[in-house]
JSON list of C-alpha atoms and ligand atoms in Angstrom, two decimals:
[
{"chain": "A", "resi": 1, "resn": "MET", "atom": "CA", "xyz": [12.20, 4.69, 15.00]},
{"chain": "A", "resi": 2, "resn": "LEU", "atom": "CA", "xyz": [8.64, 5.12, 13.62]},
{"chain": "A", "resi": 3, "resn": "THR", "atom": "CA", "xyz": [6.82, 2.58, 11.58]},
{"chain": "A", "resi": 4, "resn": "ILE", "atom": "CA", "xyz": [4.32, 3.38, 9.22]},
{"chain": "A", "resi": 5, "resn": "ALA", "atom": "CA", "xyz": [1.80, 0.98, 7.44]},
{"chain": "A", "resi": 6, "resn": "LEU", "atom": "CA", "xyz": [1.20, 2.22, 3.87]},
{"chain": "A", "resi": 7, "resn": "ALA", "atom": "CA", "xyz": [-1.65, 0.83, 1.75]},
{"chain": "A", "resi": 8, "resn": "LYS", "atom": "CA", "xyz": [-0.59, -0.70, -1.35]},
{"chain": "A", "resi": 9, "resn": "GLY", "atom": "CA", "xyz": [-3.08, -0.15, -4.43]},
{"chain": "A", "resi": 10, "resn": "ARG", "atom": "CA", "xyz": [-4.38, 2.69, -5.71]},
{"chain": "A", "resi": 11, "resn": "THR", "atom": "CA", "xyz": [-3.45, 5.49, -3.22]},
{"chain": "A", "resi": 12, "resn": "ALA", "atom": "CA", "xyz": [0.22, 4.27, -2.82]},
{"chain": "A", "resi": 13, "resn": "LYS", "atom": "CA", "xyz": [1.92, 6.59, -5.34]},
{"chain": "A", "resi": 14, "resn": "ASP", "atom": "CA", "xyz": [0.07, 9.65, -3.73]},
{"chain": "A", "resi": 15, "resn": "SER", "atom": "CA", "xyz": [1.26, 8.25, -0.37]},
{"chain": "A", "resi": 16, "resn": "ILE", "atom": "CA", "xyz": [4.82, 8.08, -1.18]},
{"chain": "A", "resi": 17, "resn": "ALA", "atom": "CA", "xyz": [4.56, 11.23, -2.78]},
{"chain": "A", "resi": 18, "resn": "LEU", "atom": "CA", "xyz": [3.24, 13.10, 0.21]},
{"chain": "A", "resi": 19, "resn": "LEU", "atom": "CA", "xyz": [6.01, 11.43, 2.48]},
{"chain": "A", "resi": 20, "resn": "GLU", "atom": "CA", "xyz": [8.47, 12.59, -0.08]},
{"chain": "A", "resi": 21, "resn": "GLN", "atom": "CA", "xyz": [7.18, 16.06, 0.09]},
{"chain": "A", "resi": 22, "resn": "ALA", "atom": "CA", "xyz": [7.43, 15.68, 3.78]},
{"chain": "A", "resi": 23, "resn": "GLY", "atom": "CA", "xyz": [11.22, 15.00, 3.58]},
{"chain": "A", "resi": 24, "resn": "ILE", "atom": "CA", "xyz": [10.83, 11.16, 4.16]},
{"chain": "A", "resi": 25, "resn": "ARG", "atom": "CA", "xyz": [12.31, 9.25, 1.06]},
{"chain": "A", "resi": 26, "resn": "PHE", "atom": "CA", "xyz": [12.28, 5.66, 0.65]},
{"chain": "A", "resi": 27, "resn": "ASN", "atom": "CA", "xyz": [15.36, 4.92, -1.81]},
{"chain": "A", "resi": 28, "resn": "ASN", "atom": "CA", "xyz": [15.01, 1.35, -2.78]},
{"chain": "A", "resi": 29, "resn": "PHE", "atom": "CA", "xyz": [11.04, 1.68, -3.02]},
{"chain": "A", "resi": 30, "resn": "HIS", "atom": "CA", "xyz": [9.33, 0.87, -6.07]},
{"chain": "A", "resi": 31, "resn": "GLU", "atom": "CA", "xyz": [5.77, -0.66, -6.36]},
{"chain": "A", "resi": 32, "resn": "GLU", "atom": "CA", "xyz": [6.48, -3.82, -7.90]},
{"chain": "A", "resi": 33, "resn": "SER", "atom": "CA", "xyz": [8.94, -5.15, -5.66]},
{"chain": "A", "resi": 34, "resn": "ARG", "atom": "CA", "xyz": [8.11, -7.91, -3.57]},
{"chain": "A", "resi": 35, "resn": "LYS", "atom": "CA", "xyz": [9.62, -6.50, -0.69]},
{"chain": "A", "resi": 36, "resn": "LEU", "atom": "CA", "xyz": [7.36, -5.47, 2.47]},
{"chain": "A", "resi": 37, "resn": "ILE", "atom": "CA", "xyz": [9.60, -3.31, 4.70]},
{"chain": "A", "resi": 38, "resn": "PHE", "atom": "CA", "xyz": [11.49, -0.34, 3.66]},
{"chain": "A", "resi": 39, "resn": "TYR", "atom": "CA", "xyz": [13.47, 1.96, 5.56]},
{"chain": "A", "resi": 40, "resn": "ASP", "atom": "CA", "xyz": [14.02, 5.80, 4.81]},
{"chain": "A", "resi": 41, "resn": "GLN", "atom": "CA", "xyz": [17.33, 7.46, 3.98]},
{"chain": "A", "resi": 42, "resn": "THR", "atom": "CA", "xyz": [17.84, 8.28, 7.69]},
{"chain": "A", "resi": 43, "resn": "LYS", "atom": "CA", "xyz": [16.65, 4.99, 8.99]},
{"chain": "A", "resi": 44, "resn": "GLN", "atom": "CA", "xyz": [14.09, 6.98, 11.22]},
{"chain": "A", "resi": 45, "resn": "VAL", "atom": "CA", "xyz": [11.22, 5.72, 9.48]},
{"chain": "A", "resi": 46, "resn": "LYS", "atom": "CA", "xyz": [10.32, 1.87, 8.55]},
{"chain": "A", "resi": 47, "resn": "MET", "atom": "CA", "xyz": [7.60, 1.45, 6.03]},
{"chain": "A", "resi": 48, "resn": "LEU", "atom": "CA", "xyz": [5.45, -1.78, 5.90]},
{"chain": "A", "resi": 49, "resn": "PHE", "atom": "CA", "xyz": [4.06, -1.97, 2.71]},
{"chain": "A", "resi": 50, "resn": "VAL", "atom": "CA", "xyz": [0.62, -4.03, 3.10]},
{"chain": "A", "resi": 51, "resn": "LYS", "atom": "CA", "xyz": [-2.89, -4.64, 1.80]},
{"chain": "A", "resi": 52, "resn": "ALA", "atom": "CA", "xyz": [-5.20, -1.49, 2.53]},
{"chain": "A", "resi": 53, "resn": "VAL", "atom": "CA", "xyz": [-7.56, -3.50, 4.30]},
{"chain": "A", "resi": 54, "resn": "ASP", "atom": "CA", "xyz": [-4.74, -4.69, 6.86]},
{"chain": "A", "resi": 55, "resn": "VAL", "atom": "CA", "xyz": [-3.75, -1.22, 7.67]},
{"chain": "A", "resi": 56, "resn": "PRO", "atom": "CA", "xyz": [-5.90, -0.37, 10.31]},
{"chain": "A", "resi": 57, "resn": "THR", "atom": "CA", "xyz": [-5.15, -3.83, 11.91]},
{"chain": "A", "resi": 58, "resn": "TYR", "atom": "CA", "xyz": [-1.20, -2.99, 12.14]},
{"chain": "A", "resi": 59, "resn": "VAL", "atom": "CA", "xyz": [-1.82, 0.41, 13.65]},
{"chain": "A", "resi": 60, "resn": "GLU", "atom": "CA", "xyz": [-4.58, -0.76, 16.37]},
{"chain": "A", "resi": 61, "resn": "GLN", "atom": "CA", "xyz": [-2.26, -3.94, 17.26]},
{"chain": "A", "resi": 62, "resn": "GLY", "atom": "CA", "xyz": [0.73, -1.47, 17.67]},
{"chain": "A", "resi": 63, "resn": "ALA", "atom": "CA", "xyz": [2.56, -3.35, 15.01]},
{"chain": "A", "resi": 64, "resn": "ALA", "atom": "CA", "xyz": [2.74, 0.18, 13.10]},
{"chain": "A", "resi": 65, "resn": "ASP", "atom": "CA", "xyz": [2.77, 3.36, 15.08]},
{"chain": "A", "resi": 66, "resn": "LEU", "atom": "CA", "xyz": [1.03, 5.46, 12.02]},
{"chain": "A", "resi": 67, "resn": "GLY", "atom": "CA", "xyz": [-0.83, 4.01, 9.21]},
{"chain": "A", "resi": 68, "resn": "ILE", "atom": "CA", "xyz": [-1.91, 5.80, 5.59]},
{"chain": "A", "resi": 69, "resn": "VAL", "atom": "CA", "xyz": [-5.25, 4.28, 4.43]},
{"chain": "A", "resi": 70, "resn": "GLY", "atom": "CA", "xyz": [-8.65, 5.11, 3.13]},
{"chain": "A", "resi": 71, "resn": "LYS", "atom": "CA", "xyz": [-11.71, 6.13, 5.31]},
{"chain": "A", "resi": 72, "resn": "ASP", "atom": "CA", "xyz": [-13.43, 3.08, 3.84]},
{"chain": "A", "resi": 73, "resn": "ASN", "atom": "CA", "xyz": [-11.20, 0.70, 5.39]},
{"chain": "A", "resi": 74, "resn": "ILE", "atom": "CA", "xyz": [-11.17, 2.48, 8.38]},
{"chain": "A", "resi": 75, "resn": "LEU", "atom": "CA", "xyz": [-14.79, 2.58, 9.04]},
{"chain": "A", "resi": 76, "resn": "GLU", "atom": "CA", "xyz": [-14.87, -1.12, 7.97]},
{"chain": "A", "resi": 77, "resn": "SER", "atom": "CA", "xyz": [-12.38, -1.90, 10.54]},
{"chain": "A", "resi": 78, "resn": "ASN", "atom": "CA", "xyz": [-14.16, -0.53, 13.74]},
{"chain": "A", "resi": 79, "resn": "GLY", "atom": "CA", "xyz": [-10.85, -0.03, 14.82]},
{"chain": "A", "resi": 80, "resn": "HIS", "atom": "CA", "xyz": [-9.67, 1.94, 17.78]},
{"chain": "A", "resi": 81, "resn": "PHE", "atom": "CA", "xyz": [-6.89, 4.35, 16.92]},
{"chain": "A", "resi": 82, "resn": "TYR", "atom": "CA", "xyz": [-6.69, 8.08, 16.28]},
{"chain": "A", "resi": 83, "resn": "GLU", "atom": "CA", "xyz": [-7.55, 9.70, 12.77]},
{"chain": "A", "resi": 84, "resn": "LEU", "atom": "CA", "xyz": [-5.46, 12.33, 12.69]},
{"chain": "A", "resi": 85, "resn": "LEU", "atom": "CA", "xyz": [-5.41, 13.92, 9.29]},
{"chain": "A", "resi": 86, "resn": "ASP", "atom": "CA", "xyz": [-7.47, 14.07, 6.20]},
{"chain": "A", "resi": 87, "resn": "LEU", "atom": "CA", "xyz": [-4.77, 13.78, 3.38]},
{"chain": "A", "resi": 88, "resn": "LYS", "atom": "CA", "xyz": [-7.15, 14.80, 0.82]},
{"chain": "A", "resi": 89, "resn": "PHE", "atom": "CA", "xyz": [-6.32, 12.39, -1.79]},
{"chain": "A", "resi": 90, "resn": "GLY", "atom": "CA", "xyz": [-7.72, 8.89, -3.16]},
{"chain": "A", "resi": 91, "resn": "GLN", "atom": "CA", "xyz": [-11.29, 10.86, -2.80]},
{"chain": "A", "resi": 92, "resn": "CYS", "atom": "CA", "xyz": [-14.20, 8.78, -3.73]},
{"chain": "A", "resi": 93, "resn": "LYS", "atom": "CA", "xyz": [-17.70, 7.93, -2.37]},
{"chain": "A", "resi": 94, "resn": "MET", "atom": "CA", "xyz": [-19.27, 4.98, -0.68]},
{"chain": "A", "resi": 95, "resn": "VAL", "atom": "CA", "xyz": [-22.59, 4.33, -2.36]},
{"chain": "A", "resi": 96, "resn": "VAL", "atom": "CA", "xyz": [-25.48, 2.01, -2.57]},
{"chain": "A", "resi": 97, "resn": "ALA", "atom": "CA", "xyz": [-26.01, 1.15, -6.21]},
{"chain": "A", "resi": 98, "resn": "GLY", "atom": "CA", "xyz": [-28.07, -1.07, -8.48]},
{"chain": "A", "resi": 99, "resn": "LEU", "atom": "CA", "xyz": [-30.03, -1.40, -11.67]},
{"chain": "A", "resi": 100, "resn": "LYS", "atom": "CA", "xyz": [-31.65, 1.38, -12.77]},
{"chain": "A", "resi": 101, "resn": "GLU", "atom": "CA", "xyz": [-34.83, -0.50, -13.68]},
{"chain": "A", "resi": 102, "resn": "LYS", "atom": "CA", "xyz": [-34.64, -2.38, -10.11]},
{"chain": "A", "resi": 103, "resn": "PRO", "atom": "CA", "xyz": [-35.30, 0.76, -7.90]},
{"chain": "A", "resi": 104, "resn": "LEU", "atom": "CA", "xyz": [-34.04, 0.32, -4.23]},
{"chain": "A", "resi": 105, "resn": "ARG", "atom": "CA", "xyz": [-37.05, -1.18, -2.18]},
{"chain": "A", "resi": 106, "resn": "THR", "atom": "CA", "xyz": [-36.98, -0.04, 1.32]},
{"chain": "A", "resi": 107, "resn": "THR", "atom": "CA", "xyz": [-40.06, -2.10, 2.43]},
{"chain": "A", "resi": 108, "resn": "SER", "atom": "CA", "xyz": [-38.87, -5.43, 2.33]},
{"chain": "A", "resi": 109, "resn": "HIS", "atom": "CA", "xyz": [-35.77, -7.69, 2.89]},
{"chain": "A", "resi": 110, "resn": "LEU", "atom": "CA", "xyz": [-32.88, -6.95, 0.56]},
{"chain": "A", "resi": 111, "resn": "THR", "atom": "CA", "xyz": [-29.52, -8.79, -0.49]},
{"chain": "A", "resi": 112, "resn": "ILE", "atom": "CA", "xyz": [-26.52, -6.64, -0.40]},
{"chain": "A", "resi": 113, "resn": "ALA", "atom": "CA", "xyz": [-23.14, -7.55, -2.01]},
{"chain": "A", "resi": 114, "resn": "SER", "atom": "CA", "xyz": [-20.33, -5.70, -0.87]},
{"chain": "A", "resi": 115, "resn": "LYS", "atom": "CA", "xyz": [-16.49, -5.57, 0.05]},
{"chain": "A", "resi": 116, "resn": "TYR", "atom": "CA", "xyz": [-17.72, -3.49, 3.01]},
{"chain": "A", "resi": 117, "resn": "PRO", "atom": "CA", "xyz": [-20.30, -5.66, 5.18]},
{"chain": "A", "resi": 118, "resn": "VAL", "atom": "CA", "xyz": [-19.85, -3.82, 8.43]},
{"chain": "A", "resi": 119, "resn": "ILE", "atom": "CA", "xyz": [-20.58, -0.51, 6.44]},
{"chain": "A", "resi": 120, "resn": "ALA", "atom": "CA", "xyz": [-23.43, -2.01, 4.62]},
{"chain": "A", "resi": 121, "resn": "GLU", "atom": "CA", "xyz": [-24.81, -3.48, 7.70]},
{"chain": "A", "resi": 122, "resn": "LYS", "atom": "CA", "xyz": [-24.57, 0.15, 9.64]},
{"chain": "A", "resi": 123, "resn": "TYR", "atom": "CA", "xyz": [-26.29, 1.77, 6.79]},
{"chain": "A", "resi": 124, "resn": "PHE", "atom": "CA", "xyz": [-29.38, -0.56, 6.31]},
{"chain": "A", "resi": 125, "resn": "LEU", "atom": "CA", "xyz": [-29.63, -0.87, 10.18]},
{"chain": "A", "resi": 126, "resn": "GLU", "atom": "CA", "xyz": [-29.82, 2.88, 10.75]},
{"chain": "A", "resi": 127, "resn": "LYS", "atom": "CA", "xyz": [-32.68, 2.73, 8.14]},
{"chain": "A", "resi": 128, "resn": "ASP", "atom": "CA", "xyz": [-34.24, -0.09, 9.66]},
{"chain": "A", "resi": 129, "resn": "ILE", "atom": "CA", "xyz": [-34.21, -2.08, 6.60]},
{"chain": "A", "resi": 130, "resn": "GLN", "atom": "CA", "xyz": [-33.48, -5.94, 6.96]},
{"chain": "A", "resi": 131, "resn": "ILE", "atom": "CA", "xyz": [-30.59, -7.14, 5.11]},
{"chain": "A", "resi": 132, "resn": "GLU", "atom": "CA", "xyz": [-28.57, -10.25, 4.17]},
{"chain": "A", "resi": 133, "resn": "THR", "atom": "CA", "xyz": [-25.06, -9.39, 3.36]},
{"chain": "A", "resi": 134, "resn": "ILE", "atom": "CA", "xyz": [-23.03, -11.22, 0.92]},
{"chain": "A", "resi": 135, "resn": "LYS", "atom": "CA", "xyz": [-19.25, -10.73, 1.17]},
{"chain": "A", "resi": 136, "resn": "LEU", "atom": "CA", "xyz": [-17.32, -10.41, -2.07]},
{"chain": "A", "resi": 137, "resn": "ASN", "atom": "CA", "xyz": [-13.65, -9.60, -2.48]},
{"chain": "A", "resi": 138, "resn": "GLY", "atom": "CA", "xyz": [-13.99, -7.47, -5.72]},
{"chain": "A", "resi": 139, "resn": "SER", "atom": "CA", "xyz": [-15.92, -6.84, -9.01]},
{"chain": "A", "resi": 140, "resn": "VAL", "atom": "CA", "xyz": [-18.71, -6.32, -6.52]},
{"chain": "A", "resi": 141, "resn": "GLU", "atom": "CA", "xyz": [-20.90, -4.59, -9.46]},
{"chain": "A", "resi": 142, "resn": "LEU", "atom": "CA", "xyz": [-21.68, -7.91, -11.12]},
{"chain": "A", "resi": 143, "resn": "ALA", "atom": "CA", "xyz": [-23.66, -9.25, -8.19]},
{"chain": "A", "resi": 144, "resn": "PRO", "atom": "CA", "xyz": [-26.87, -7.50, -9.27]},
{"chain": "A", "resi": 145, "resn": "LEU", "atom": "CA", "xyz": [-26.37, -8.11, -12.91]},
{"chain": "A", "resi": 146, "resn": "ILE", "atom": "CA", "xyz": [-26.55, -11.82, -12.39]},
{"chain": "A", "resi": 147, "resn": "GLY", "atom": "CA", "xyz": [-29.00, -11.73, -9.66]},
{"chain": "A", "resi": 148, "resn": "LEU", "atom": "CA", "xyz": [-27.03, -12.64, -6.89]},
{"chain": "A", "resi": 149, "resn": "SER", "atom": "CA", "xyz": [-27.92, -9.42, -4.76]},
{"chain": "A", "resi": 150, "resn": "ASP", "atom": "CA", "xyz": [-30.59, -6.56, -5.17]},
{"chain": "A", "resi": 151, "resn": "VAL", "atom": "CA", "xyz": [-28.09, -3.73, -4.64]},
{"chain": "A", "resi": 152, "resn": "ILE", "atom": "CA", "xyz": [-24.40, -3.27, -3.85]},
{"chain": "A", "resi": 153, "resn": "VAL", "atom": "CA", "xyz": [-22.55, -1.00, -1.10]},
{"chain": "A", "resi": 154, "resn": "ASP", "atom": "CA", "xyz": [-19.40, 0.05, -2.88]},
{"chain": "A", "resi": 155, "resn": "ILE", "atom": "CA", "xyz": [-16.82, 2.86, -3.67]},
{"chain": "A", "resi": 156, "resn": "VAL", "atom": "CA", "xyz": [-17.11, 4.94, -6.48]},
{"chain": "A", "resi": 157, "resn": "GLU", "atom": "CA", "xyz": [-14.37, 7.09, -8.08]},
{"chain": "A", "resi": 158, "resn": "THR", "atom": "CA", "xyz": [-14.87, 8.00, -11.65]},
{"chain": "A", "resi": 159, "resn": "GLY", "atom": "CA", "xyz": [-18.31, 6.13, -12.05]},
{"chain": "A", "resi": 160, "resn": "ARG", "atom": "CA", "xyz": [-16.86, 4.41, -14.82]},
{"chain": "A", "resi": 161, "resn": "THR", "atom": "CA", "xyz": [-17.41, 0.78, -13.45]},
{"chain": "A", "resi": 162, "resn": "LEU", "atom": "CA", "xyz": [-21.13, 1.47, -12.66]},
{"chain": "A", "resi": 163, "resn": "ARG", "atom": "CA", "xyz": [-21.81, 3.03, -16.14]},
{"chain": "A", "resi": 164, "resn": "GLU", "atom": "CA", "xyz": [-20.19, 0.33, -18.03]},
{"chain": "A", "resi": 165, "resn": "ASN", "atom": "CA", "xyz": [-22.28, -2.49, -16.06]},
{"chain": "A", "resi": 166, "resn": "GLY", "atom": "CA", "xyz": [-25.58, -0.22, -16.36]},
{"chain": "A", "resi": 167, "resn": "LEU", "atom": "CA", "xyz": [-25.85, 0.50, -12.57]},
{"chain": "A", "resi": 168, "resn": "VAL", "atom": "CA", "xyz": [-26.77, 3.76, -10.94]},
{"chain": "A", "resi": 169, "resn": "ILE", "atom": "CA", "xyz": [-26.54, 5.18, -7.61]},
{"chain": "A", "resi": 170, "resn": "PHE", "atom": "CA", "xyz": [-29.34, 5.10, -5.38]},
{"chain": "A", "resi": 171, "resn": "ASP", "atom": "CA", "xyz": [-27.95, 6.82, -2.27]},
{"chain": "A", "resi": 172, "resn": "GLU", "atom": "CA", "xyz": [-24.42, 8.36, -1.02]},
{"chain": "A", "resi": 173, "resn": "ILE", "atom": "CA", "xyz": [-23.43, 7.03, 2.20]},
{"chain": "A", "resi": 174, "resn": "GLU", "atom": "CA", "xyz": [-20.20, 8.97, 2.96]},
{"chain": "A", "resi": 175, "resn": "ALA", "atom": "CA", "xyz": [-17.34, 10.71, 1.50]},
{"chain": "A", "resi": 176, "resn": "ILE", "atom": "CA", "xyz": [-14.08, 8.81, 1.39]},
{"chain": "A", "resi": 177, "resn": "SER", "atom": "CA", "xyz": [-10.47, 10.07, 1.15]},
{"chain": "A", "resi": 178, "resn": "THR", "atom": "CA", "xyz": [-6.98, 8.73, 2.54]},
{"chain": "A", "resi": 179, "resn": "ARG", "atom": "CA", "xyz": [-6.54, 9.59, 6.08]},
{"chain": "A", "resi": 180, "resn": "LEU", "atom": "CA", "xyz": [-3.50, 9.39, 8.59]},
{"chain": "A", "resi": 181, "resn": "ILE", "atom": "CA", "xyz": [-4.17, 7.18, 11.67]},
{"chain": "A", "resi": 182, "resn": "VAL", "atom": "CA", "xyz": [-2.12, 6.64, 14.78]},
{"chain": "A", "resi": 183, "resn": "ASN", "atom": "CA", "xyz": [-1.79, 4.04, 17.40]},
{"chain": "A", "resi": 184, "resn": "LYS", "atom": "CA", "xyz": [-2.91, 5.47, 20.68]},
{"chain": "A", "resi": 185, "resn": "ALA", "atom": "CA", "xyz": [-0.13, 3.94, 22.82]},
{"chain": "A", "resi": 186, "resn": "SER", "atom": "CA", "xyz": [2.41, 5.27, 20.18]},
{"chain": "A", "resi": 187, "resn": "PHE", "atom": "CA", "xyz": [0.81, 8.64, 20.20]},
{"chain": "A", "resi": 188, "resn": "ALA", "atom": "CA", "xyz": [1.74, 9.15, 23.72]},
{"chain": "A", "resi": 189, "resn": "LEU", "atom": "CA", "xyz": [5.04, 7.28, 23.94]},
{"chain": "A", "resi": 190, "resn": "LYS", "atom": "CA", "xyz": [6.52, 8.18, 20.67]},
{"chain": "A", "resi": 191, "resn": "HIS", "atom": "CA", "xyz": [5.33, 11.99, 21.02]},
{"chain": "A", "resi": 192, "resn": "ASP", "atom": "CA", "xyz": [8.82, 13.42, 20.46]},
{"chain": "A", "resi": 193, "resn": "LEU", "atom": "CA", "xyz": [9.30, 11.45, 17.09]},
{"chain": "A", "resi": 194, "resn": "MET", "atom": "CA", "xyz": [5.69, 11.62, 16.11]},
{"chain": "A", "resi": 195, "resn": "THR", "atom": "CA", "xyz": [5.29, 15.47, 16.56]},
{"chain": "A", "resi": 196, "resn": "PRO", "atom": "CA", "xyz": [7.60, 16.63, 13.83]},
{"chain": "A", "resi": 197, "resn": "PHE", "atom": "CA", "xyz": [6.60, 13.87, 11.65]},
{"chain": "A", "resi": 198, "resn": "ILE", "atom": "CA", "xyz": [2.81, 14.94, 11.87]},
{"chain": "A", "resi": 199, "resn": "ASN", "atom": "CA", "xyz": [4.00, 18.53, 11.69]},
{"chain": "A", "resi": 200, "resn": "GLN", "atom": "CA", "xyz": [5.90, 17.95, 8.41]},
{"chain": "A", "resi": 201, "resn": "ILE", "atom": "CA", "xyz": [2.91, 16.14, 6.76]},
{"chain": "A", "resi": 202, "resn": "LYS", "atom": "CA", "xyz": [0.62, 19.07, 8.15]},
{"chain": "A", "resi": 203, "resn": "THR", "atom": "CA", "xyz": [2.80, 21.56, 6.30]},
{"chain": "A", "resi": 204, "resn": "VAL", "atom": "CA", "xyz": [2.61, 19.85, 3.03]},
{"chain": "A", "resi": 205, "resn": "LEU", "atom": "CA", "xyz": [-1.08, 19.80, 3.12]},
{"chain": "A", "resi": 206, "resn": "GLU", "atom": "CA", "xyz": [-1.33, 23.48, 4.07]},
{"chain": "A", "resi": 207, "resn": "VAL", "atom": "CA", "xyz": [1.09, 24.42, 1.06]},
{"chain": "A", "resi": 208, "resn": "LYS", "atom": "CA", "xyz": [-1.30, 22.39, -1.10]},
{"chain": "A", "resi": 209, "resn": "GLN", "atom": "CA", "xyz": [-4.53, 24.05, -0.22]},
{"chain": "B", "resi": 1, "resn": "PRP", "atom": "C1", "xyz": [-12.95, -0.31, -7.00]},
{"chain": "B", "resi": 1, "resn": "PRP", "atom": "C2", "xyz": [-14.62, -0.39, -6.62]},
{"chain": "B", "resi": 1, "resn": "PRP", "atom": "C3", "xyz": [-15.28, -0.34, -7.99]},
{"chain": "B", "resi": 1, "resn": "PRP", "atom": "C4", "xyz": [-14.58, 0.46, -8.65]},
{"chain": "B", "resi": 1, "resn": "PRP", "atom": "C5", "xyz": [-14.81, 2.12, -8.76]},
{"chain": "B", "resi": 1, "resn": "PRP", "atom": "O1", "xyz": [-12.52, -1.48, -7.52]},
{"chain": "B", "resi": 1, "resn": "PRP", "atom": "O2", "xyz": [-14.79, -1.45, -5.61]},
{"chain": "B", "resi": 1, "resn": "PRP", "atom": "O3", "xyz": [-15.38, -1.32, -8.25]},
{"chain": "B", "resi": 1, "resn": "PRP", "atom": "O4", "xyz": [-13.02, 0.55, -8.00]},
{"chain": "B", "resi": 1, "resn": "PRP", "atom": "O5", "xyz": [-14.02, 2.97, -9.47]},
{"chain": "B", "resi": 1, "resn": "PRP", "atom": "P1", "xyz": [-14.60, 3.76, -10.56]},
{"chain": "B", "resi": 1, "resn": "PRP", "atom": "O6", "xyz": [-15.85, 4.63, -10.02]},
{"chain": "B", "resi": 1, "resn": "PRP", "atom": "O7", "xyz": [-13.50, 4.82, -10.89]},
{"chain": "B", "resi": 1, "resn": "PRP", "atom": "O8", "xyz": [-15.07, 2.75, -11.83]},
{"chain": "B", "resi": 1, "resn": "PRP", "atom": "P2", "xyz": [-11.10, -1.64, -7.65]},
{"chain": "B", "resi": 1, "resn": "PRP", "atom": "O9", "xyz": [-10.65, -1.10, -8.79]},
{"chain": "B", "resi": 1, "resn": "PRP", "atom": "O10", "xyz": [-10.27, -1.49, -6.71]},
{"chain": "B", "resi": 1, "resn": "PRP", "atom": "O11", "xyz": [-11.35, -3.34, -7.78]},
{"chain": "B", "resi": 1, "resn": "PRP", "atom": "P3", "xyz": [-11.96, -4.62, -7.22]},
{"chain": "B", "resi": 1, "resn": "PRP", "atom": "O12", "xyz": [-13.38, -4.66, -8.48]},
{"chain": "B", "resi": 1, "resn": "PRP", "atom": "O13", "xyz": [-11.00, -5.61, -7.98]},
{"chain": "B", "resi": 1, "resn": "PRP", "atom": "O14", "xyz": [-12.26, -4.30, -5.95]}
]
């Protein structure tokens, strides 16, 4: 059996739809369910329905053979696994943003609010800018509005949250989309099960293009 960790939240519907198109159906699945484990019709695939931020951990630790999760959480995890496929949904951007009237200073110490401290620190370290990072778990756009931080590092999809809070993008760090990741040992040991699974998904992606 293959175990796949699937991220709850914004991309869950698209992930389930992609698996369905690849012939893997979880009959009793619905997003509001409080169940955490689902089996496909053939009982060949077990799905762990978990918080997006935890998907890389399940895959790195081998609790799941595969994972479907955003590149944002992959980068933030610094995890060791294979990133096999770009699934081309959940597309957004990781950006530095802040108040229009308070442009990004690159010469002095900055305070950054983010759900992604690892990504933020790497970005500013590469630019040789000293920062203090304040880790938040949501509504990050609030931080510059109330003087908690100078800028934020966050994902932008439609741009609506930034717009409605009077914030602008100062720089784009990385393009984000949903990826298929694979545990390194599983990739070797479960090759016979894994290969047809991955090929089915590849075929769906090719048809979509
Ligand atoms: C994400 C992100 C932004 C927003 C961007 O937050 O952190 O706040 O979506 O989307 P937009 O560009 O389409 O407005 P999410 O909605 O996941 O909730 P959170 O604030 O609780 O983290």
